[in-house]
PDB file of C-alpha atoms in Angstrom:
ATOM      1  CA  MET A   4     117.105 132.725 111.382  1.00  0.00           C
ATOM      2  CA  LEU A   5     120.268 132.279 113.183  1.00  0.00           C
ATOM      3  CA  SER A   6     119.381 135.309 115.668  1.00  0.00           C
ATOM      4  CA  GLU A   7     116.652 133.221 116.627  1.00  0.00           C
ATOM      5  CA  ILE A   8     118.675 129.884 117.533  1.00  0.00           C
ATOM      6  CA  GLU A   9     120.693 131.942 118.994  1.00  0.00           C
ATOM      7  CA  ALA A  10     118.358 132.824 121.410  1.00  0.00           C
ATOM      8  CA  ILE A  11     118.294 128.765 122.672  1.00  0.00           C
ATOM      9  CA  LYS A  12     122.053 127.962 122.371  1.00  0.00           C
ATOM     10  CA  LYS A  13     122.032 126.414 125.301  1.00  0.00           C
ATOM     11  CA  PHE A  14     121.652 123.360 122.557  1.00  0.00           C
ATOM     12  CA  PRO A  15     124.625 122.164 119.952  1.00  0.00           C
ATOM     13  CA  TYR A  16     123.447 122.605 116.723  1.00  0.00           C
ATOM     14  CA  ASN A  17     125.146 121.373 113.129  1.00  0.00           C
ATOM     15  CA  PHE A  18     124.486 122.424 110.593  1.00  0.00           C
ATOM     16  CA  PHE A  19     124.276 120.511 106.407  1.00  0.00           C
ATOM     17  CA  PHE A  20     123.698 122.088 103.451  1.00  0.00           C
ATOM     18  CA  ASP A  21     123.666 121.261  99.591  1.00  0.00           C
ATOM     19  CA  ASN A  22     125.121 122.526  96.617  1.00  0.00           C
ATOM     20  CA  LEU A  23     123.802 124.652  95.987  1.00  0.00           C
ATOM     21  CA  PHE A  24     123.883 127.183  99.413  1.00  0.00           C
ATOM     22  CA  THR A  25     127.506 125.679 100.278  1.00  0.00           C
ATOM     23  CA  THR A  26     130.299 128.774 100.279  1.00  0.00           C
ATOM     24  CA  VAL A  27     133.223 129.583 102.699  1.00  0.00           C
ATOM     25  CA  ASN A  28     131.712 132.625 103.962  1.00  0.00           C
ATOM     26  CA  LEU A  29     128.601 130.596 105.129  1.00  0.00           C
ATOM     27  CA  VAL A  30     130.819 128.465 106.884  1.00  0.00           C
ATOM     28  CA  VAL A  31     133.689 130.850 108.415  1.00  0.00           C
ATOM     29  CA  TYR A  32     129.960 132.849 109.527  1.00  0.00           C
ATOM     30  CA  LEU A  33     129.066 130.101 111.014  1.00  0.00           C
ATOM     31  CA  ARG A  34     132.040 128.972 112.655  1.00  0.00           C
ATOM     32  CA  GLU A  35     133.116 132.433 113.856  1.00  0.00           C
ATOM     33  CA  ASN A  36     129.501 132.259 115.766  1.00  0.00           C
ATOM     34  CA  GLY A  37     129.841 129.051 117.475  1.00  0.00           C
ATOM     35  CA  TYR A  38     128.515 126.655 115.364  1.00  0.00           C
ATOM     36  CA  THR A  39     129.632 123.988 113.424  1.00  0.00           C
ATOM     37  CA  ALA A  40     128.618 123.420 109.279  1.00  0.00           C
ATOM     38  CA  SER A  41     129.147 121.091 106.841  1.00  0.00           C
ATOM     39  CA  GLY A  42     128.297 120.884 103.370  1.00  0.00           C
ATOM     40  CA  THR A  43     128.402 119.664  99.691  1.00  0.00           C
ATOM     41  CA  MET A  44     130.540 122.168  97.225  1.00  0.00           C
ATOM     42  CA  ARG A  45     130.242 122.933  93.226  1.00  0.00           C
ATOM     43  CA  GLU A  46     133.717 123.124  92.069  1.00  0.00           C
ATOM     44  CA  ASN A  47     133.940 126.921  91.388  1.00  0.00           C
ATOM     45  CA  ARG A  48     133.204 127.792  94.582  1.00  0.00           C
ATOM     46  CA  VAL A  49     136.727 126.105  96.371  1.00  0.00           C
ATOM     47  CA  PRO A  50     139.206 128.561  96.834  1.00  0.00           C
ATOM     48  CA  LYS A  51     141.916 128.602  94.286  1.00  0.00           C
ATOM     49  CA  GLU A  52     144.442 128.581  97.135  1.00  0.00           C
ATOM     50  CA  CYS A  53     142.676 124.751  97.783  1.00  0.00           C
ATOM     51  CA  PRO A  54     144.790 122.929  95.116  1.00  0.00           C
ATOM     52  CA  LEU A  55     142.395 120.104  95.311  1.00  0.00           C
ATOM     53  CA  LEU A  56     142.652 117.662  91.830  1.00  0.00           C
ATOM     54  CA  ALA A  57     139.976 118.930  88.997  1.00  0.00           C
ATOM     55  CA  LYS A  58     137.207 116.364  89.467  1.00  0.00           C
ATOM     56  CA  LYS A  59     137.239 114.869  86.189  1.00  0.00           C
ATOM     57  CA  ASP A  60     141.217 114.672  86.631  1.00  0.00           C
ATOM     58  CA  PHE A  61     139.936 112.481  89.660  1.00  0.00           C
ATOM     59  CA  ALA A  62     137.136 110.766  88.120  1.00  0.00           C
ATOM     60  CA  LYS A  63     139.335 109.555  85.807  1.00  0.00           C
ATOM     61  CA  THR A  64     142.982 108.321  88.012  1.00  0.00           C
ATOM     62  CA  GLY A  65     141.244 106.993  90.967  1.00  0.00           C
ATOM     63  CA  LYS A  66     139.691 104.385  91.854  1.00  0.00           C
ATOM     64  CA  LYS A  67     135.992 104.026  94.178  1.00  0.00           C
ATOM     65  CA  GLY A  68     136.837 104.551  97.700  1.00  0.00           C
ATOM     66  CA  ASP A  69     139.384 107.256  96.697  1.00  0.00           C
ATOM     67  CA  HIS A  70     139.494 110.696  98.841  1.00  0.00           C
ATOM     68  CA  ILE A  71     142.334 114.128  98.493  1.00  0.00           C
ATOM     69  CA  SER A  72     141.618 116.505 101.294  1.00  0.00           C
ATOM     70  CA  ILE A  73     143.074 120.072 102.152  1.00  0.00           C
ATOM     71  CA  ILE A  74     143.050 121.931 104.598  1.00  0.00           C
ATOM     72  CA  GLU A  75     142.330 126.036 104.053  1.00  0.00           C
ATOM     73  CA  ARG A  76     144.529 127.985 106.769  1.00  0.00           C
ATOM     74  CA  THR A  77     143.607 131.450 106.741  1.00  0.00           C
ATOM     75  CA  ASN A  78     139.938 129.986 107.625  1.00  0.00           C
ATOM     76  CA  GLY A  79     140.693 126.463 108.806  1.00  0.00           C
ATOM     77  CA  ILE A  80     138.046 125.162 106.378  1.00  0.00           C
ATOM     78  CA  ILE A  81     138.403 121.616 105.962  1.00  0.00           C
ATOM     79  CA  PHE A  82     137.853 120.161 102.019  1.00  0.00           C
ATOM     80  CA  THR A  83     137.873 116.856 101.197  1.00  0.00           C
ATOM     81  CA  ARG A  84     137.242 115.057  97.797  1.00  0.00           C
ATOM     82  CA  TRP A  85     135.713 111.394  97.411  1.00  0.00           C
ATOM     83  CA  LEU A  86     135.228 109.329  94.472  1.00  0.00           C
ATOM     84  CA  ASP A  87     132.027 107.081  94.910  1.00  0.00           C
ATOM     85  CA  ASN A  88     129.394 106.839  92.002  1.00  0.00           C
ATOM     86  CA  SER A  89     130.843 110.060  91.206  1.00  0.00           C
ATOM     87  CA  VAL A  90     132.821 112.777  92.380  1.00  0.00           C
ATOM     88  CA  VAL A  91     131.292 114.249  95.867  1.00  0.00           C
ATOM     89  CA  THR A  92     133.530 117.164  97.249  1.00  0.00           C
ATOM     90  CA  VAL A  93     132.631 117.889 101.273  1.00  0.00           C
ATOM     91  CA  ALA A  94     133.836 121.412 102.746  1.00  0.00           C
ATOM     92  CA  SER A  95     133.070 121.346 106.862  1.00  0.00           C
ATOM     93  CA  ASN A  96     134.908 123.683 109.983  1.00  0.00           C
ATOM     94  CA  TYR A  97     134.193 121.044 112.164  1.00  0.00           C
ATOM     95  CA  TYR A  98     134.720 117.842 111.182  1.00  0.00           C
ATOM     96  CA  GLY A  99     137.986 115.661 108.940  1.00  0.00           C
ATOM     97  CA  ILE A 100     139.287 112.142 107.189  1.00  0.00           C
ATOM     98  CA  SER A 101     138.661 110.465 110.608  1.00  0.00           C
ATOM     99  CA  PRO A 102     138.505 107.563 111.664  1.00  0.00           C
ATOM    100  CA  MET A 103     138.060 105.887 108.164  1.00  0.00           C
ATOM    101  CA  ASN A 104     135.086 104.199 107.544  1.00  0.00           C
ATOM    102  CA  GLN A 105     134.086 101.179 105.453  1.00  0.00           C
ATOM    103  CA  VAL A 106     130.818 100.927 103.018  1.00  0.00           C
ATOM    104  CA  LYS A 107     129.412  98.759 100.531  1.00  0.00           C
ATOM    105  CA  ARG A 108     128.740 100.113  96.864  1.00  0.00           C
ATOM    106  CA  TYR A 109     128.616  97.468  93.507  1.00  0.00           C
ATOM    107  CA  SER A 110     131.393  97.869  91.858  1.00  0.00           C
ATOM    108  CA  ARG A 111     130.397  97.169  87.703  1.00  0.00           C
ATOM    109  CA  LYS A 112     133.682  95.787  87.227  1.00  0.00           C
ATOM    110  CA  ASP A 113     133.471  92.908  89.875  1.00  0.00           C
ATOM    111  CA  LYS A 114     130.065  92.120  89.288  1.00  0.00           C
ATOM    112  CA  LYS A 115     129.263  92.274  93.294  1.00  0.00           C
ATOM    113  CA  HIS A 116     129.078  94.821  95.906  1.00  0.00           C
ATOM    114  CA  ILE A 117     132.671  95.275  97.317  1.00  0.00           C
ATOM    115  CA  GLN A 118     133.282  97.584 100.734  1.00  0.00           C
ATOM    116  CA  VAL A 119     135.220 101.010  99.888  1.00  0.00           C
ATOM    117  CA  SER A 120     136.653 103.218 102.108  1.00  0.00           C
ATOM    118  CA  ARG A 121     134.493 106.128 103.553  1.00  0.00           C
ATOM    119  CA  PRO A 122     135.699 109.754 104.736  1.00  0.00           C
ATOM    120  CA  PHE A 123     134.246 110.866 108.930  1.00  0.00           C
ATOM    121  CA  VAL A 124     133.174 113.895 107.125  1.00  0.00           C
ATOM    122  CA  ILE A 125     131.544 112.193 104.289  1.00  0.00           C
ATOM    123  CA  GLY A 126     130.105 109.576 106.552  1.00  0.00           C
ATOM    124  CA  GLU A 127     128.772 112.940 108.811  1.00  0.00           C
ATOM    125  CA  TYR A 128     127.163 114.329 106.739  1.00  0.00           C
ATOM    126  CA  ASN A 129     124.715 111.624 104.929  1.00  0.00           C
ATOM    127  CA  SER A 130     123.385 111.185 108.213  1.00  0.00           C
ATOM    128  CA  GLY A 131     122.614 114.657 108.881  1.00  0.00           C
ATOM    129  CA  MET A 132     121.614 114.879 105.389  1.00  0.00           C
ATOM    130  CA  GLY A 133     117.441 116.236 105.155  1.00  0.00           C
ATOM    131  CA  GLY A 134     115.073 115.552 102.793  1.00  0.00           C
ATOM    132  CA  THR A 135     115.851 117.387 100.263  1.00  0.00           C
ATOM    133  CA  ASP A 136     119.136 115.363  99.304  1.00  0.00           C
ATOM    134  CA  LEU A 137     117.068 112.161  99.524  1.00  0.00           C
ATOM    135  CA  MET A 138     113.780 113.505  97.499  1.00  0.00           C
ATOM    136  CA  ASP A 139     116.678 114.880  94.701  1.00  0.00           C
ATOM    137  CA  GLY A 140     119.015 111.542  95.410  1.00  0.00           C
ATOM    138  CA  GLY A 141     115.486 109.259  94.339  1.00  0.00           C
ATOM    139  CA  VAL A 142     114.668 110.985  91.486  1.00  0.00           C
ATOM    140  CA  ASN A 143     117.984 110.989  89.920  1.00  0.00           C
ATOM    141  CA  CYS A 144     118.375 107.644  89.721  1.00  0.00           C
ATOM    142  CA  TYR A 145     114.835 107.246  87.998  1.00  0.00           C
ATOM    143  CA  ARG A 146     114.539 110.119  85.887  1.00  0.00           C
ATOM    144  CA  ILE A 147     112.242 110.870  83.222  1.00  0.00           C
ATOM    145  CA  GLY A 148     114.158 111.739  80.212  1.00  0.00           C
ATOM    146  CA  ILE A 149     111.309 112.130  77.346  1.00  0.00           C
ATOM    147  CA  ARG A 150     112.934 114.916  75.580  1.00  0.00           C
ATOM    148  CA  SER A 151     110.653 118.100  74.053  1.00  0.00           C
ATOM    149  CA  LYS A 152     110.630 121.318  72.529  1.00  0.00           C
ATOM    150  CA  LYS A 153     108.116 122.526  74.813  1.00  0.00           C
ATOM    151  CA  TRP A 154     109.343 124.705  77.624  1.00  0.00           C
ATOM    152  CA  TRP A 155     107.628 123.439  80.239  1.00  0.00           C
ATOM    153  CA  TRP A 156     107.493 120.014  80.124  1.00  0.00           C
ATOM    154  CA  CYS A 157     110.934 119.766  82.217  1.00  0.00           C
ATOM    155  CA  ILE A 158     109.045 120.558  85.025  1.00  0.00           C
ATOM    156  CA  PHE A 159     105.762 118.376  83.970  1.00  0.00           C
ATOM    157  CA  THR A 160     107.984 115.797  84.078  1.00  0.00           C
ATOM    158  CA  TRP A 161     110.034 116.957  87.467  1.00  0.00           C
ATOM    159  CA  LEU A 162     106.431 117.294  89.592  1.00  0.00           C
ATOM    160  CA  ILE A 163     105.879 113.647  88.461  1.00  0.00           C
ATOM    161  CA  ASP A 164     109.165 112.280  89.528  1.00  0.00           C
ATOM    162  CA  VAL A 165     108.913 114.389  92.659  1.00  0.00           C
ATOM    163  CA  SER A 166     106.205 112.812  93.607  1.00  0.00           C
ATOM    164  CA  ILE A 167     107.044 109.359  92.983  1.00  0.00           C
ATOM    165  CA  VAL A 168     110.332 109.801  95.089  1.00  0.00           C
ATOM    166  CA  ASN A 169     108.041 111.344  98.144  1.00  0.00           C
ATOM    167  CA  ALA A 170     105.392 108.393  97.820  1.00  0.00           C
ATOM    168  CA  TRP A 171     108.124 105.650  97.398  1.00  0.00           C
ATOM    169  CA  ILE A 172     110.058 107.419 100.779  1.00  0.00           C
ATOM    170  CA  ILE A 173     106.275 107.527 102.840  1.00  0.00           C
ATOM    171  CA  GLN A 174     106.308 103.362 101.984  1.00  0.00           C
ATOM    172  CA  ARG A 175     109.175 102.489 102.942  1.00  0.00           C
ATOM    173  CA  LYS A 176     109.131 104.279 106.515  1.00  0.00           C
ATOM    174  CA  SER A 177     105.127 102.559 106.316  1.00  0.00           C
ATOM    175  CA  GLY A 178     107.525  98.962 107.064  1.00  0.00           C
ATOM    176  CA  LYS A 179     107.076  97.759 102.791  1.00  0.00           C
ATOM    177  CA  ALA A 180     111.165  97.575 102.105  1.00  0.00           C
ATOM    178  CA  ILE A 181     110.717  97.634  98.428  1.00  0.00           C
ATOM    179  CA  SER A 182     113.349  99.596  95.445  1.00  0.00           C
ATOM    180  CA  GLN A 183     111.858 102.484  94.231  1.00  0.00           C
ATOM    181  CA  LEU A 184     112.655 101.142  90.416  1.00  0.00           C
ATOM    182  CA  ASP A 185     109.511  98.193  91.990  1.00  0.00           C
ATOM    183  CA  PHE A 186     107.720 100.347  93.154  1.00  0.00           C
ATOM    184  CA  ARG A 187     107.425 102.708  89.874  1.00  0.00           C
ATOM    185  CA  ARG A 188     106.921  98.925  87.958  1.00  0.00           C
ATOM    186  CA  GLU A 189     104.062  98.665  90.303  1.00  0.00           C
ATOM    187  CA  ILE A 190     102.504 102.170  89.283  1.00  0.00           C
ATOM    188  CA  VAL A 191     103.017 101.348  85.640  1.00  0.00           C
ATOM    189  CA  ASN A 192     101.530  98.289  86.051  1.00  0.00           C
ATOM    190  CA  VAL A 193      97.978  99.678  87.873  1.00  0.00           C
ATOM    191  CA  TYR A 194      97.910 102.240  85.527  1.00  0.00           C
ATOM    192  CA  LEU A 195      97.198  99.689  82.346  1.00  0.00           C
ATOM    193  CA  THR A 196      95.309  97.641  83.765  1.00  0.00           C
ATOM    194  CA  ARG A 197      92.822 100.245  84.658  1.00  0.00           C
ATOM    195  CA  TYR A 198      93.178 102.551  82.342  1.00  0.00           C
ATOM    196  CA  GLY A 199      95.011 100.707  79.088  1.00  0.00           C
ATOM    197  CA  ASN A 200      93.733  99.142  76.012  1.00  0.00           C
ATOM    198  CA  ALA A 201      93.036  95.704  75.938  1.00  0.00           C
ATOM    199  CA  PRO A 202      95.081  93.647  73.522  1.00  0.00           C
ATOM    200  CA  LYS A 203      94.167  92.187  70.325  1.00  0.00           C
ATOM    201  CA  ARG A 204      95.546  89.428  70.288  1.00  0.00           C
ATOM    202  CA  ALA A 205      96.158  87.440  73.284  1.00  0.00           C
ATOM    203  CA  GLY A 206      99.900  88.299  74.372  1.00  0.00           C
ATOM    204  CA  ARG A 207     101.918  86.314  76.973  1.00  0.00           C
ATOM    205  CA  PRO A 208     101.300  86.741  80.291  1.00  0.00           C
ATOM    206  CA  SER A 209     103.655  88.921  83.120  1.00  0.00           C
ATOM    207  CA  THR A 210     103.980  86.636  86.896  1.00  0.00           C
ATOM    208  CA  SER A 211     102.476  88.156  89.387  1.00  0.00           C
ATOM    209  CA  LYS A 212     105.192  88.286  92.730  1.00  0.00           C
ATOM    210  CA  ASN A 213     103.083  86.518  95.012  1.00  0.00           C
ATOM    211  CA  SER A 214     101.244  84.137  92.503  1.00  0.00           C
ATOM    212  CA  ILE A 215     102.511  80.805  91.384  1.00  0.00           C
ATOM    213  CA  THR A 216      99.941  81.332  88.461  1.00  0.00           C
ATOM    214  CA  LEU A 217     100.882  83.263  86.008  1.00  0.00           C
ATOM    215  CA  ASN A 218      98.324  86.768  85.181  1.00  0.00           C
ATOM    216  CA  ARG A 219      98.705  89.552  83.406  1.00  0.00           C
ATOM    217  CA  ILE A 220      97.011  91.413  87.221  1.00  0.00           C
ATOM    218  CA  SER A 221      99.732  93.359  89.060  1.00  0.00           C
ATOM    219  CA  ASP A 222      99.099  92.629  92.805  1.00  0.00           C
ATOM    220  CA  ASP A 223      98.415  95.841  94.129  1.00  0.00           C
ATOM    221  CA  LEU A 224      95.788  95.484  92.050  1.00  0.00           C
ATOM    222  CA  ARG A 225      94.750  92.198  92.566  1.00  0.00           C
ATOM    223  CA  TYR A 226      94.713  92.113  96.496  1.00  0.00           C
ATOM    224  CA  ASP A 227      92.942  95.287  96.977  1.00  0.00           C
ATOM    225  CA  ARG A 228      89.956  93.950  98.339  1.00  0.00           C
ATOM    226  CA  GLN A 229      87.984  96.646  96.438  1.00  0.00           C
ATOM    227  CA  ASP A 230      85.654  96.481  93.751  1.00  0.00           C
ATOM    228  CA  HIS A 231      85.914  92.921  92.302  1.00  0.00           C
ATOM    229  CA  LEU A 232      82.704  91.839  90.888  1.00  0.00           C
ATOM    230  CA  LEU A 233      82.116  88.700  89.459  1.00  0.00           C
ATOM    231  CA  VAL A 234      80.146  89.585  85.540  1.00  0.00           C
ATOM    232  CA  GLU A 235      79.308  87.958  82.938  1.00  0.00           C
ATOM    233  CA  ILE A 236      81.466  88.223  79.292  1.00  0.00           C
ATOM    234  CA  PRO A 237      80.664  90.764  77.028  1.00  0.00           C
ATOM    235  CA  GLU A 238      78.821  89.418  74.135  1.00  0.00           C
ATOM    236  CA  LYS A 239      78.356  85.583  75.890  1.00  0.00           C
ATOM    237  CA  LYS A 240      82.139  84.878  75.051  1.00  0.00           C
ATOM    238  CA  LYS A 241      83.878  82.406  76.657  1.00  0.00           C
ATOM    239  CA  ARG A 242      86.999  81.789  78.378  1.00  0.00           C
ATOM    240  CA  ARG A 243      89.243  79.633  80.888  1.00  0.00           C
ATOM    241  CA  CYS A 244      89.651  80.091  84.815  1.00  0.00           C
ATOM    242  CA  ALA A 245      92.159  81.953  85.720  1.00  0.00           C
ATOM    243  CA  GLY A 246      92.514  79.851  89.139  1.00  0.00           C
ATOM    244  CA  GLU A 247      94.958  78.340  90.752  1.00  0.00           C
ATOM    245  CA  GLY A 248      94.539  74.523  89.168  1.00  0.00           C
ATOM    246  CA  CYS A 249      90.687  75.284  87.540  1.00  0.00           C
ATOM    247  CA  CYS A 250      90.340  74.295  83.559  1.00  0.00           C
ATOM    248  CA  SER A 251      87.187  75.598  83.781  1.00  0.00           C
ATOM    249  CA  ILE A 252      85.296  76.993  81.100  1.00  0.00           C
ATOM    250  CA  ILE A 253      83.251  79.809  81.600  1.00  0.00           C
ATOM    251  CA  ARG A 254      81.285  82.979  81.044  1.00  0.00           C
ATOM    252  CA  THR A 255      82.127  84.875  84.336  1.00  0.00           C
ATOM    253  CA  MET A 256      85.105  87.416  84.570  1.00  0.00           C
ATOM    254  CA  CYS A 257      86.344  89.649  87.368  1.00  0.00           C
ATOM    255  CA  LYS A 258      85.047  93.096  85.984  1.00  0.00           C
ATOM    256  CA  LYS A 259      87.921  95.153  87.457  1.00  0.00           C
ATOM    257  CA  CYS A 260      90.785  92.478  87.049  1.00  0.00           C
ATOM    258  CA  ASN A 261      89.347  91.739  82.992  1.00  0.00           C
ATOM    259  CA  VAL A 262      90.235  88.055  83.640  1.00  0.00           C
ATOM    260  CA  GLY A 263      88.027  84.922  83.317  1.00  0.00           C
ATOM    261  CA  LEU A 264      87.616  83.333  86.736  1.00  0.00           C
ATOM    262  CA  CYS A 265      84.731  80.853  87.793  1.00  0.00           C
ATOM    263  CA  LEU A 266      82.585  81.110  91.282  1.00  0.00           C
ATOM    264  CA  PRO A 267      84.090  78.948  93.493  1.00  0.00           C
ATOM    265  CA  CYS A 268      87.871  80.664  92.320  1.00  0.00           C
ATOM    266  CA  ASN A 269      86.789  84.598  93.033  1.00  0.00           C
ATOM    267  CA  TYR A 270      87.113  84.729  96.184  1.00  0.00           C
ATOM    268  CA  ILE A 271      90.647  82.882  96.151  1.00  0.00           C
ATOM    269  CA  PHE A 272      92.022  84.291  93.439  1.00  0.00           C
ATOM    270  CA  HIS A 273      91.814  87.881  95.156  1.00  0.00           C
ATOM    271  CA  THR A 274      93.187  86.666  98.869  1.00  0.00           C
ATOM    272  CA  LYS A 275      96.880  86.323  99.009  1.00  0.00           C
TER     273      LYS A 275
END
């Protein structure tokens, strides 16, 4: 692969790796061939001649934004350890800690967002890392944590997590800004509405984001403009109309949303 890149070496290439691939030998090899390389590194791969404070000790004694850095003189590699939400170790044959910059982070102690310092090499790695790291970071935020004795269960739940995170990333790139937690909640609401069993007793309804009225229908299902057919309520029972400000008691309902609706309110209810 490197030989193919060397054929068009007139372009500057900067390599970034996650901790699965980053080793001292790889970073040194790329530097000797004229390429810059940076990547997160596992603690057991840091050379012993680089006395960085252990990750556990650094997490206990340091505060968010603290960093330690050391240069391995033999090969000219800079190792930087930075305390963010967790301890991050980055090795680079080109970038250093200067100039320092500021990033916004949430402080649980102060219960607000604060500015913390960040080494330059960390910022460059974050800007250059690929989609795999973004996906892994998203999966780790809300990983399915149900335990099972089946060996294949962790693979099955990982596939679900990856599918959800990739769909969330695509949705954000399409222009709809939504947090991953809200995205997962919308998925759950849609599936429960479409495939869940109806409650035996009427419970307290939840609130739709884009609606003033209380209803049990998610916005994605309510406003998808597909198959919202007005049908007769089974066994000719009566329901109160779910339309805004409508107090009618009717015998018709939306087949898809499973809420009572009269004919005048049907179109208004399914339109933003």
